[in-house]
CSV table of C-alpha atoms in Angstrom, one decimal:
chain,number,residue,atom,x,y,z
T,1489,MET,CA,7.0,-12.8,-17.9
T,1490,LYS,CA,8.7,-9.2,-16.0
T,1491,ALA,CA,7.6,-6.9,-14.2
T,1492,VAL,CA,8.3,-3.1,-12.8
T,1493,ILE,CA,6.7,-2.3,-9.5
T,1494,LEU,CA,6.9,1.8,-8.7
T,1495,ALA,CA,7.7,2.4,-5.5
T,1496,GLY,CA,9.6,6.1,-5.5
T,1497,GLY,CA,7.0,7.9,-3.8
T,1498,PHE,CA,7.0,9.2,-0.2
T,1499,ALA,CA,3.3,8.4,0.8
T,1500,THR,CA,2.7,11.9,2.2
T,1501,ARG,CA,-0.3,10.8,3.2
T,1502,LEU,CA,0.8,8.6,5.7
T,1503,ARG,CA,2.4,10.8,7.2
T,1504,PRO,CA,4.2,10.3,10.1
T,1505,LEU,CA,4.7,6.6,9.8
T,1506,SER,CA,6.0,7.1,6.2
T,1507,CYS,CA,8.7,9.1,7.7
T,1508,SER,CA,10.0,5.9,8.7
T,1509,ARG,CA,9.3,3.7,6.1
T,1510,PRO,CA,8.4,3.7,2.3
T,1511,LYS,CA,4.5,2.8,2.2
T,1512,THR,CA,5.3,-0.5,0.0
T,1513,LEU,CA,7.0,-1.5,3.4
T,1514,PHE,CA,4.4,-0.8,5.3
T,1515,PRO,CA,3.0,-4.2,7.3
T,1516,ILE,CA,-0.5,-5.6,6.0
T,1517,VAL,CA,-1.5,-8.4,8.6
T,1518,ASN,CA,2.3,-8.7,9.6
T,1519,LYS,CA,3.6,-8.9,6.2
T,1520,PRO,CA,4.7,-5.8,4.0
T,1521,LEU,CA,3.0,-4.9,1.0
T,1522,LEU,CA,5.5,-5.7,-1.1
T,1523,GLN,CA,5.8,-9.3,-0.2
T,1524,TRP,CA,2.3,-9.6,-0.9
T,1525,ILE,CA,3.0,-8.0,-4.2
T,1526,PHE,CA,5.7,-10.6,-4.9
T,1527,GLU,CA,3.4,-13.4,-3.9
T,1528,GLY,CA,0.7,-12.2,-6.4
T,1529,LEU,CA,3.2,-12.1,-9.1
T,1530,THR,CA,4.9,-15.1,-8.6
T,1531,THR,CA,1.8,-17.6,-8.6
T,1532,ASN,CA,1.3,-15.7,-12.0
T,1533,ASN,CA,4.3,-16.9,-14.2
T,1534,VAL,CA,6.3,-13.5,-13.5
T,1535,THR,CA,9.9,-14.8,-12.9
T,1536,GLU,CA,11.7,-11.0,-13.1
T,1537,VAL,CA,11.2,-7.8,-11.1
T,1538,VAL,CA,12.7,-4.5,-11.6
T,1539,LEU,CA,12.0,-1.6,-8.5
T,1540,ALA,CA,11.7,1.5,-9.5
T,1541,VAL,CA,12.9,3.6,-6.7
T,1542,ASN,CA,14.9,6.1,-4.9
T,1543,ALA,CA,17.9,5.6,-3.1
T,1544,LEU,CA,16.4,5.9,0.4
T,1545,THR,CA,13.8,3.5,-0.8
T,1546,GLN,CA,16.2,0.9,-1.9
T,1547,PHE,CA,17.8,0.9,1.4
T,1548,HIS,CA,14.7,0.2,3.5
T,1549,ILE,CA,13.7,-2.6,1.5
T,1550,LYS,CA,17.4,-3.9,1.4
T,1551,GLN,CA,17.3,-3.4,5.5
T,1552,GLN,CA,14.0,-5.1,5.5
T,1553,LYS,CA,14.8,-7.9,3.5
T,1554,PRO,CA,11.0,-9.3,2.4
T,1555,ALA,CA,10.8,-12.7,1.1
T,1556,LYS,CA,11.7,-12.9,-2.4
T,1557,CYS,CA,9.4,-15.6,-3.4
T,1558,GLY,CA,12.0,-16.7,-5.9
T,1559,LEU,CA,11.8,-13.8,-8.1
T,1560,LYS,CA,15.0,-12.2,-9.7
T,1561,ILE,CA,14.8,-8.5,-8.1
T,1562,LYS,CA,16.5,-6.1,-9.9
T,1563,TYR,CA,17.0,-1.9,-9.2
T,1564,ALA,CA,16.0,1.0,-11.0
T,1565,ILE,CA,17.2,3.9,-8.6
T,1566,ASP,CA,15.9,7.4,-9.4
T,1567,PRO,CA,18.3,10.7,-10.2
T,1568,PRO,CA,17.8,12.5,-6.2
T,1569,LYS,CA,17.9,15.6,-7.8
T,1570,THR,CA,15.5,15.2,-10.5
T,1571,PRO,CA,12.1,13.6,-10.0
T,1572,LEU,CA,10.7,11.7,-12.8
T,1573,GLY,CA,7.1,11.6,-12.7
T,1574,THR,CA,5.2,8.2,-12.9
T,1575,ALA,CA,6.6,7.6,-16.6
T,1576,GLY,CA,10.1,9.4,-16.0
T,1577,PRO,CA,11.3,5.8,-13.5
T,1578,ILE,CA,9.4,3.7,-16.3
T,1579,LYS,CA,12.0,4.3,-18.8
T,1580,ASN,CA,14.5,4.6,-16.5
T,1581,THR,CA,14.3,0.4,-16.3
T,1582,GLU,CA,14.6,0.0,-19.8
T,1583,LYS,CA,18.4,0.0,-19.2
T,1584,ILE,CA,18.4,-2.4,-16.5
T,1585,VAL,CA,16.0,-5.2,-18.5
T,1586,LYS,CA,16.0,-5.8,-22.0
T,1587,TYR,CA,12.1,-6.0,-23.0
T,1588,GLU,CA,11.1,-7.9,-25.8
T,1589,GLU,CA,7.2,-8.5,-25.0
T,1590,PRO,CA,4.9,-6.6,-23.2
T,1591,PHE,CA,5.4,-6.7,-19.5
T,1592,ILE,CA,3.7,-5.3,-16.2
T,1593,VAL,CA,3.8,-2.2,-14.5
T,1594,LEU,CA,2.3,-1.9,-11.0
T,1595,ASN,CA,2.4,0.8,-8.4
T,1596,GLY,CA,3.8,-0.2,-5.4
T,1597,ASP,CA,1.1,1.0,-2.9
T,1598,ILE,CA,-1.6,-1.1,-4.3
T,1599,PHE,CA,-3.1,-4.5,-2.6
T,1600,ALA,CA,-5.0,-6.2,-5.3
T,1601,ASP,CA,-5.6,-9.4,-6.2
T,1602,ILE,CA,-5.5,-9.7,-9.7
T,1603,ASP,CA,-5.1,-12.2,-12.8
T,1604,TYR,CA,-2.2,-10.8,-15.0
T,1605,LYS,CA,-2.1,-13.4,-16.7
T,1606,GLN,CA,-5.7,-12.3,-17.7
T,1607,LEU,CA,-4.6,-8.9,-18.5
T,1608,MET,CA,-2.0,-10.1,-20.5
T,1609,ASP,CA,-4.0,-12.1,-22.6
T,1610,ALA,CA,-6.9,-9.3,-23.3
T,1611,HIS,CA,-3.3,-6.9,-23.7
T,1612,VAL,CA,-2.0,-9.2,-26.5
T,1613,LYS,CA,-5.9,-9.8,-27.7
T,1614,THR,CA,-6.5,-6.3,-28.9
T,1615,GLY,CA,-3.0,-5.2,-29.7
T,1616,ALA,CA,-2.9,-2.4,-27.7
T,1617,LEU,CA,0.5,-0.3,-26.7
T,1618,ALA,CA,-1.0,-0.4,-23.4
T,1619,THR,CA,-3.9,-1.8,-21.5
T,1620,ILE,CA,-4.9,-0.3,-18.2
T,1621,ALA,CA,-6.5,-2.8,-15.6
T,1622,LEU,CA,-9.7,-0.7,-14.5
T,1623,HIS,CA,-11.3,-1.0,-10.9
T,1624,LYS,CA,-15.0,0.3,-10.2
T,1625,VAL,CA,-15.8,2.5,-7.5
T,1626,GLU,CA,-18.5,4.5,-6.2
T,1627,ASP,CA,-16.1,8.0,-6.0
T,1628,PRO,CA,-13.6,8.3,-8.9
T,1629,SER,CA,-12.2,11.5,-8.4
T,1630,ARG,CA,-9.2,10.8,-6.9
T,1631,TYR,CA,-8.1,8.6,-9.5
T,1632,GLY,CA,-7.8,8.7,-13.4
T,1633,VAL,CA,-11.1,7.7,-15.1
T,1634,ALA,CA,-11.8,5.7,-18.5
T,1635,GLU,CA,-14.4,5.5,-20.8
T,1636,LEU,CA,-14.5,2.8,-23.4
T,1637,ASP,CA,-16.3,1.6,-26.4
T,1638,LYS,CA,-17.6,-1.6,-27.5
T,1639,ASN,CA,-14.5,-3.0,-28.0
T,1640,ASN,CA,-12.9,-1.6,-24.7
T,1641,ARG,CA,-10.7,0.7,-26.4
T,1642,ILE,CA,-10.6,3.6,-24.2
T,1643,LYS,CA,-11.7,6.7,-26.0
T,1644,ASN,CA,-11.3,9.1,-23.3
T,1645,PHE,CA,-8.9,9.4,-20.2
T,1646,ILE,CA,-9.2,11.9,-17.6
T,1647,GLU,CA,-7.1,12.0,-14.5
T,1648,LYS,CA,-8.3,13.1,-11.6
T,1649,PRO,CA,-12.2,14.7,-12.3
T,1650,THR,CA,-15.0,16.2,-10.3
T,1651,LYS,CA,-17.6,13.5,-9.8
T,1652,GLU,CA,-19.6,15.3,-11.7
T,1653,GLN,CA,-17.2,15.4,-14.6
T,1654,ALA,CA,-16.1,11.7,-14.9
T,1655,PRO,CA,-17.9,10.2,-18.0
T,1656,THR,CA,-17.9,6.6,-16.1
T,1657,ASN,CA,-16.7,4.8,-12.8
T,1658,PHE,CA,-14.1,3.0,-14.7
T,1659,ILE,CA,-10.9,4.1,-12.5
T,1660,ASN,CA,-7.3,3.4,-13.1
T,1661,ALA,CA,-6.1,0.9,-11.0
T,1662,GLY,CA,-2.0,1.6,-11.3
T,1663,ILE,CA,-1.6,-2.0,-13.4
T,1664,TYR,CA,-0.9,-2.0,-16.6
T,1665,ILE,CA,0.6,-3.8,-19.6
T,1666,LEU,CA,2.5,-2.2,-21.8
T,1667,ASP,CA,4.5,-2.7,-24.8
T,1668,PRO,CA,7.9,-2.0,-25.5
T,1669,LYS,CA,7.1,0.5,-28.4
T,1670,ILE,CA,5.9,2.6,-25.1
T,1671,PHE,CA,9.9,3.9,-24.6
T,1672,ASP,CA,9.4,5.9,-27.8
T,1673,TYR,CA,7.0,7.9,-26.0
T,1674,ILE,CA,8.4,9.1,-23.1
T,1675,PRO,CA,11.7,11.3,-22.9
T,1676,LYS,CA,14.7,10.3,-21.2
T,1677,GLY,CA,16.0,11.8,-17.9
T,1678,LYS,CA,12.8,13.9,-17.5
T,1679,GLN,CA,9.8,14.0,-15.6
T,1680,CYS,CA,6.5,12.6,-17.0
T,1681,SER,CA,3.2,11.6,-16.2
T,1682,ILE,CA,2.2,8.6,-17.6
T,1683,GLU,CA,-1.4,9.4,-16.7
T,1684,ARG,CA,-1.9,13.2,-17.6
T,1685,GLU,CA,1.0,12.8,-20.4
T,1686,ILE,CA,1.5,9.2,-21.8
T,1687,PHE,CA,-2.0,7.7,-21.9
T,1688,PRO,CA,-4.1,10.7,-22.9
T,1689,THR,CA,-2.0,10.4,-25.9
T,1690,LEU,CA,-2.4,7.3,-26.6
T,1691,ALA,CA,-5.9,7.2,-26.5
T,1692,LYS,CA,-5.8,9.9,-29.0
T,1693,GLU,CA,-4.0,7.4,-31.2
T,1694,HIS,CA,-6.0,4.5,-30.3
T,1695,LYS,CA,-3.5,2.4,-28.7
T,1696,LEU,CA,-5.0,2.5,-25.1
T,1697,PHE,CA,-7.2,-0.2,-24.1
T,1698,GLY,CA,-8.8,-1.3,-20.5
T,1699,HIS,CA,-9.7,-4.2,-19.0
T,1700,LEU,CA,-12.1,-4.8,-15.8
T,1701,ILE,CA,-11.2,-6.6,-13.4
T,1702,GLU,CA,-13.0,-8.0,-10.7
T,1703,GLY,CA,-12.4,-8.9,-7.0
T,1704,LEU,CA,-9.8,-7.6,-4.4
T,1705,TRP,CA,-8.3,-4.0,-4.8
T,1706,MET,CA,-7.6,-1.8,-2.5
T,1707,ASP,CA,-5.5,1.8,-2.2
T,1708,ILE,CA,-3.5,2.4,1.0
T,1709,GLY,CA,-2.3,5.8,0.4
T,1710,LYS,CA,-4.6,7.4,3.8
T,1711,PRO,CA,-4.3,6.0,7.5
T,1712,GLU,CA,-8.2,5.1,7.5
T,1713,GLU,CA,-7.5,3.1,4.0
T,1714,TYR,CA,-4.2,1.4,5.5
T,1715,LEU,CA,-6.9,0.3,8.7
T,1716,GLN,CA,-9.4,-1.3,6.4
T,1717,ALA,CA,-6.9,-3.1,3.9
T,1718,ASN,CA,-6.1,-4.7,6.9
T,1719,LYS,CA,-9.2,-5.3,8.2
T,1720,ILE,CA,-10.5,-7.2,4.8
T,1721,ILE,CA,-7.2,-8.8,4.8
T,1722,LEU,CA,-7.4,-10.0,8.4
T,1723,ASP,CA,-10.9,-11.7,7.7
T,1724,LYS,CA,-10.5,-13.4,4.5
T,1725,ILE,CA,-7.2,-15.2,6.3
T,1726,TYR,CA,-8.4,-15.6,9.6
T,1727,GLU,CA,-10.4,-18.7,9.3
T,1728,LYS,CA,-6.4,-20.3,7.6
T,1729,ASN,CA,-4.4,-18.7,10.3
T,1730,LYS,CA,-6.0,-18.9,13.9
T,1731,SER,CA,-3.4,-17.9,16.2
T,1732,LYS,CA,-2.8,-19.6,19.3
T,1733,LEU,CA,-3.5,-18.0,22.9
T,1734,SER,CA,-3.1,-18.5,26.4
T,1735,LYS,CA,-6.0,-19.6,27.9
T,1736,ASN,CA,-5.8,-16.2,30.0
T,1737,ILE,CA,-6.4,-14.2,27.2
T,1738,GLU,CA,-9.4,-12.9,25.8
T,1739,ALA,CA,-9.0,-12.7,22.4
T,1740,LYS,CA,-12.5,-11.2,20.2
T,1741,LYS,CA,-11.5,-12.7,16.4
T,1742,PRO,CA,-10.1,-12.1,13.9
T,1743,VAL,CA,-7.1,-11.0,15.0
T,1744,ALA,CA,-3.3,-11.4,14.1
T,1745,ILE,CA,-1.2,-12.3,16.3
T,1746,ASP,CA,2.9,-12.1,15.6
T,1747,LYS,CA,5.8,-13.8,16.7
T,1748,ARG,CA,7.3,-13.2,20.4
T,1749,VAL,CA,4.4,-11.5,21.6
T,1750,ILE,CA,3.7,-11.2,25.3
T,1751,ILE,CA,0.5,-10.4,26.6
T,1752,GLY,CA,-1.1,-9.9,30.5
T,1753,LYS,CA,-3.6,-11.0,32.3
T,1754,LYS,CA,-7.3,-9.8,31.6
T,1755,THR,CA,-6.2,-8.4,28.7
T,1756,VAL,CA,-8.5,-8.0,25.4
T,1757,ILE,CA,-7.4,-8.1,22.0
T,1758,GLY,CA,-9.5,-7.6,19.2
T,1759,PRO,CA,-11.7,-7.6,17.4
T,1760,TYR,CA,-9.7,-6.6,14.5
T,1761,ALA,CA,-6.4,-6.5,16.3
T,1762,ILE,CA,-3.1,-7.0,14.6
T,1763,LEU,CA,0.1,-7.2,16.9
T,1764,GLY,CA,3.8,-7.2,14.9
T,1765,LYS,CA,6.5,-9.3,16.3
T,1766,ASN,CA,8.2,-8.6,19.8
T,1767,VAL,CA,5.5,-6.2,21.1
T,1768,VAL,CA,4.5,-6.3,24.9
T,1769,ILE,CA,1.4,-5.5,26.2
T,1770,GLY,CA,0.4,-5.3,30.2
T,1771,ASP,CA,-2.4,-6.5,32.0
T,1772,ASN,CA,-6.1,-5.2,31.8
T,1773,VAL,CA,-5.0,-3.8,28.5
T,1774,GLN,CA,-7.8,-3.3,25.8
T,1775,ILE,CA,-6.8,-3.1,21.9
T,1776,TYR,CA,-9.4,-3.1,18.7
T,1777,ASP,CA,-9.9,-2.1,15.7
T,1778,SER,CA,-6.3,-1.4,15.8
T,1779,ILE,CA,-2.5,-2.2,14.4
T,1780,VAL,CA,0.3,-2.0,17.2
T,1781,PHE,CA,3.9,-2.6,15.1
T,1782,SER,CA,7.0,-4.5,16.3
T,1783,GLY,CA,8.8,-4.1,19.3
T,1784,ALA,CA,6.0,-1.5,20.4
T,1785,LYS,CA,5.3,-1.4,24.7
T,1786,ILE,CA,1.8,-1.0,25.8
T,1787,GLY,CA,0.9,-0.2,29.8
T,1788,ASP,CA,-0.8,-1.5,32.0
T,1789,ASN,CA,-4.9,-0.5,31.5
T,1790,THR,CA,-4.3,1.1,28.6
T,1791,ILE,CA,-7.1,1.3,26.1
T,1792,ILE,CA,-6.6,1.6,21.9
T,1793,LYS,CA,-9.4,2.3,19.8
T,1794,GLY,CA,-9.0,2.8,15.9
T,1795,ALA,CA,-5.6,3.7,16.3
T,1796,ILE,CA,-2.2,2.7,14.4
T,1797,ILE,CA,1.0,2.7,17.1
T,1798,GLY,CA,4.3,2.4,15.6
T,1799,GLU,CA,7.7,0.3,15.2
T,1800,ASP,CA,9.1,0.6,19.5
T,1801,ALA,CA,6.5,3.5,20.1
T,1802,VAL,CA,5.4,2.8,24.1
T,1803,ILE,CA,2.6,3.8,25.4
T,1804,GLY,CA,2.7,4.4,29.2
T,1805,LYS,CA,-0.2,2.9,32.0
T,1806,ASN,CA,-3.4,4.2,31.9
T,1807,VAL,CA,-3.5,5.9,28.2
T,1808,GLN,CA,-6.4,6.3,25.9
T,1809,VAL,CA,-5.3,6.0,22.5
T,1810,ASN,CA,-8.8,7.1,20.6
T,1811,ILE,CA,-9.7,6.6,17.1
T,1812,GLY,CA,-7.5,7.7,14.2
T,1813,CYS,CA,-4.8,8.1,16.4
T,1814,ILE,CA,-1.2,7.7,14.7
T,1815,ILE,CA,1.6,7.1,17.1
T,1816,ALA,CA,4.9,7.0,14.8
T,1817,ASP,CA,8.0,4.8,15.7
T,1818,GLN,CA,9.8,5.0,19.2
T,1819,ALA,CA,7.1,7.9,20.4
T,1820,LYS,CA,6.6,7.8,23.9
T,1821,ILE,CA,3.4,8.5,25.9
T,1822,LYS,CA,3.8,8.9,29.2
T,1823,ASP,CA,1.2,7.3,32.2
T,1824,ASN,CA,-2.3,8.5,32.9
T,1825,LEU,CA,-2.8,10.2,29.2
T,1826,ASN,CA,-5.8,10.6,27.1
T,1827,LEU,CA,-5.2,11.5,23.1
T,1828,THR,CA,-7.7,12.9,21.2
T,1829,LYS,CA,-9.3,11.5,18.0
T,1830,GLU,CA,-7.1,12.0,15.0
T,1831,LEU,CA,-3.6,12.9,17.1
T,1832,SER,CA,-0.4,12.4,14.8
T,1833,VAL,CA,2.9,12.0,16.7
T,1834,CYS,CA,6.2,12.6,14.9
T,1835,PRO,CA,8.9,9.8,15.1
T,1836,ALA,CA,10.3,9.6,18.6
T,1837,LYS,CA,8.5,12.1,19.9
T,1838,GLU,CA,7.6,12.2,23.9
T,1839,ILE,CA,4.0,13.4,24.9
T,1840,SER,CA,3.7,13.9,28.9
T,1841,GLU,CA,0.4,15.8,29.2
T,1842,THR,CA,-3.5,15.1,28.0
T,1843,ILE,CA,-4.1,16.4,24.3
T,1844,LEU,CA,-8.0,17.1,23.3
T,1845,LYS,CA,-7.4,18.8,20.5
T,1846,ARG,CA,-6.7,17.2,17.0
T,1847,ASN,CA,-3.2,18.0,16.2
T,1848,ILE,CA,0.0,16.7,14.1
T,1849,ILE,CA,2.5,16.9,17.4
T,1850,CYS,CA,6.5,17.1,16.5
């Protein structure tokens, strides 16, 4: 099987962390999301993947070099001055890969434990032109919502209705099986939305079907969702990958600690603390419900709770970083400061005074 991964978005809701990395490279328990996706595709007999990206995302992926997991990887680059929406990038892959059979399309910002083969079988069985993986959620208003008939044909597809207008709780999970005939519906070189233009057209033509998926499915589009996704995966894998810690370090499980991490005396890590490679933590530090990206340095007597600390950021001594704070890459927080809840500090910015109001510091 072949797959297309749509990874050209700018992840504006994850700024300032996404100022220096695409969403698909955000670490999930110290492994890039894209690598998790590759692993899932490989276990479902996918052999070839096209990454539909912009040039900057391609650069970041090639720089970071996530494990390819045996997949043959190609790139389809969006034109720099012509946004293609969500359908245009799929059309753009047509010149890269010769599609002779139905293929998988998935958003590069979704974490899902899905049986792609089962989804493909459902698609082939119905003879659909397109099949959408559907997931049941409590509030469907942020997503495309599908109404099914008894044969799983989608009668109606509404993009981001209000909660009251949504006909069901079955939302577009961002994973599709498409027949090569889909390219006849997508204009070349123009912006086109698969959710707002293509899917409603196919629904009217009775060529759009849905398949309900069970199990793990997470959108990491917001900081709180990103933190929650890491917690869920950490719970899922912790028993298999317990970190070996020095006897001088107190760890409240679950925790995940990557390679070459230095942790000082009387420091308490966890629960739900994730530390990337080469992180350095001082003495008497507390870190919980938080993610610390690789290369960050945390000073003595500092408390980090419910926050995200970016790559190579420096947090001084006696600092309190509160719930919802995002300290971006290479930012520096000086000693003896208290950062209020939900404060965001942009990359390479230096903070030298206590901030008690929610803000974005750039």
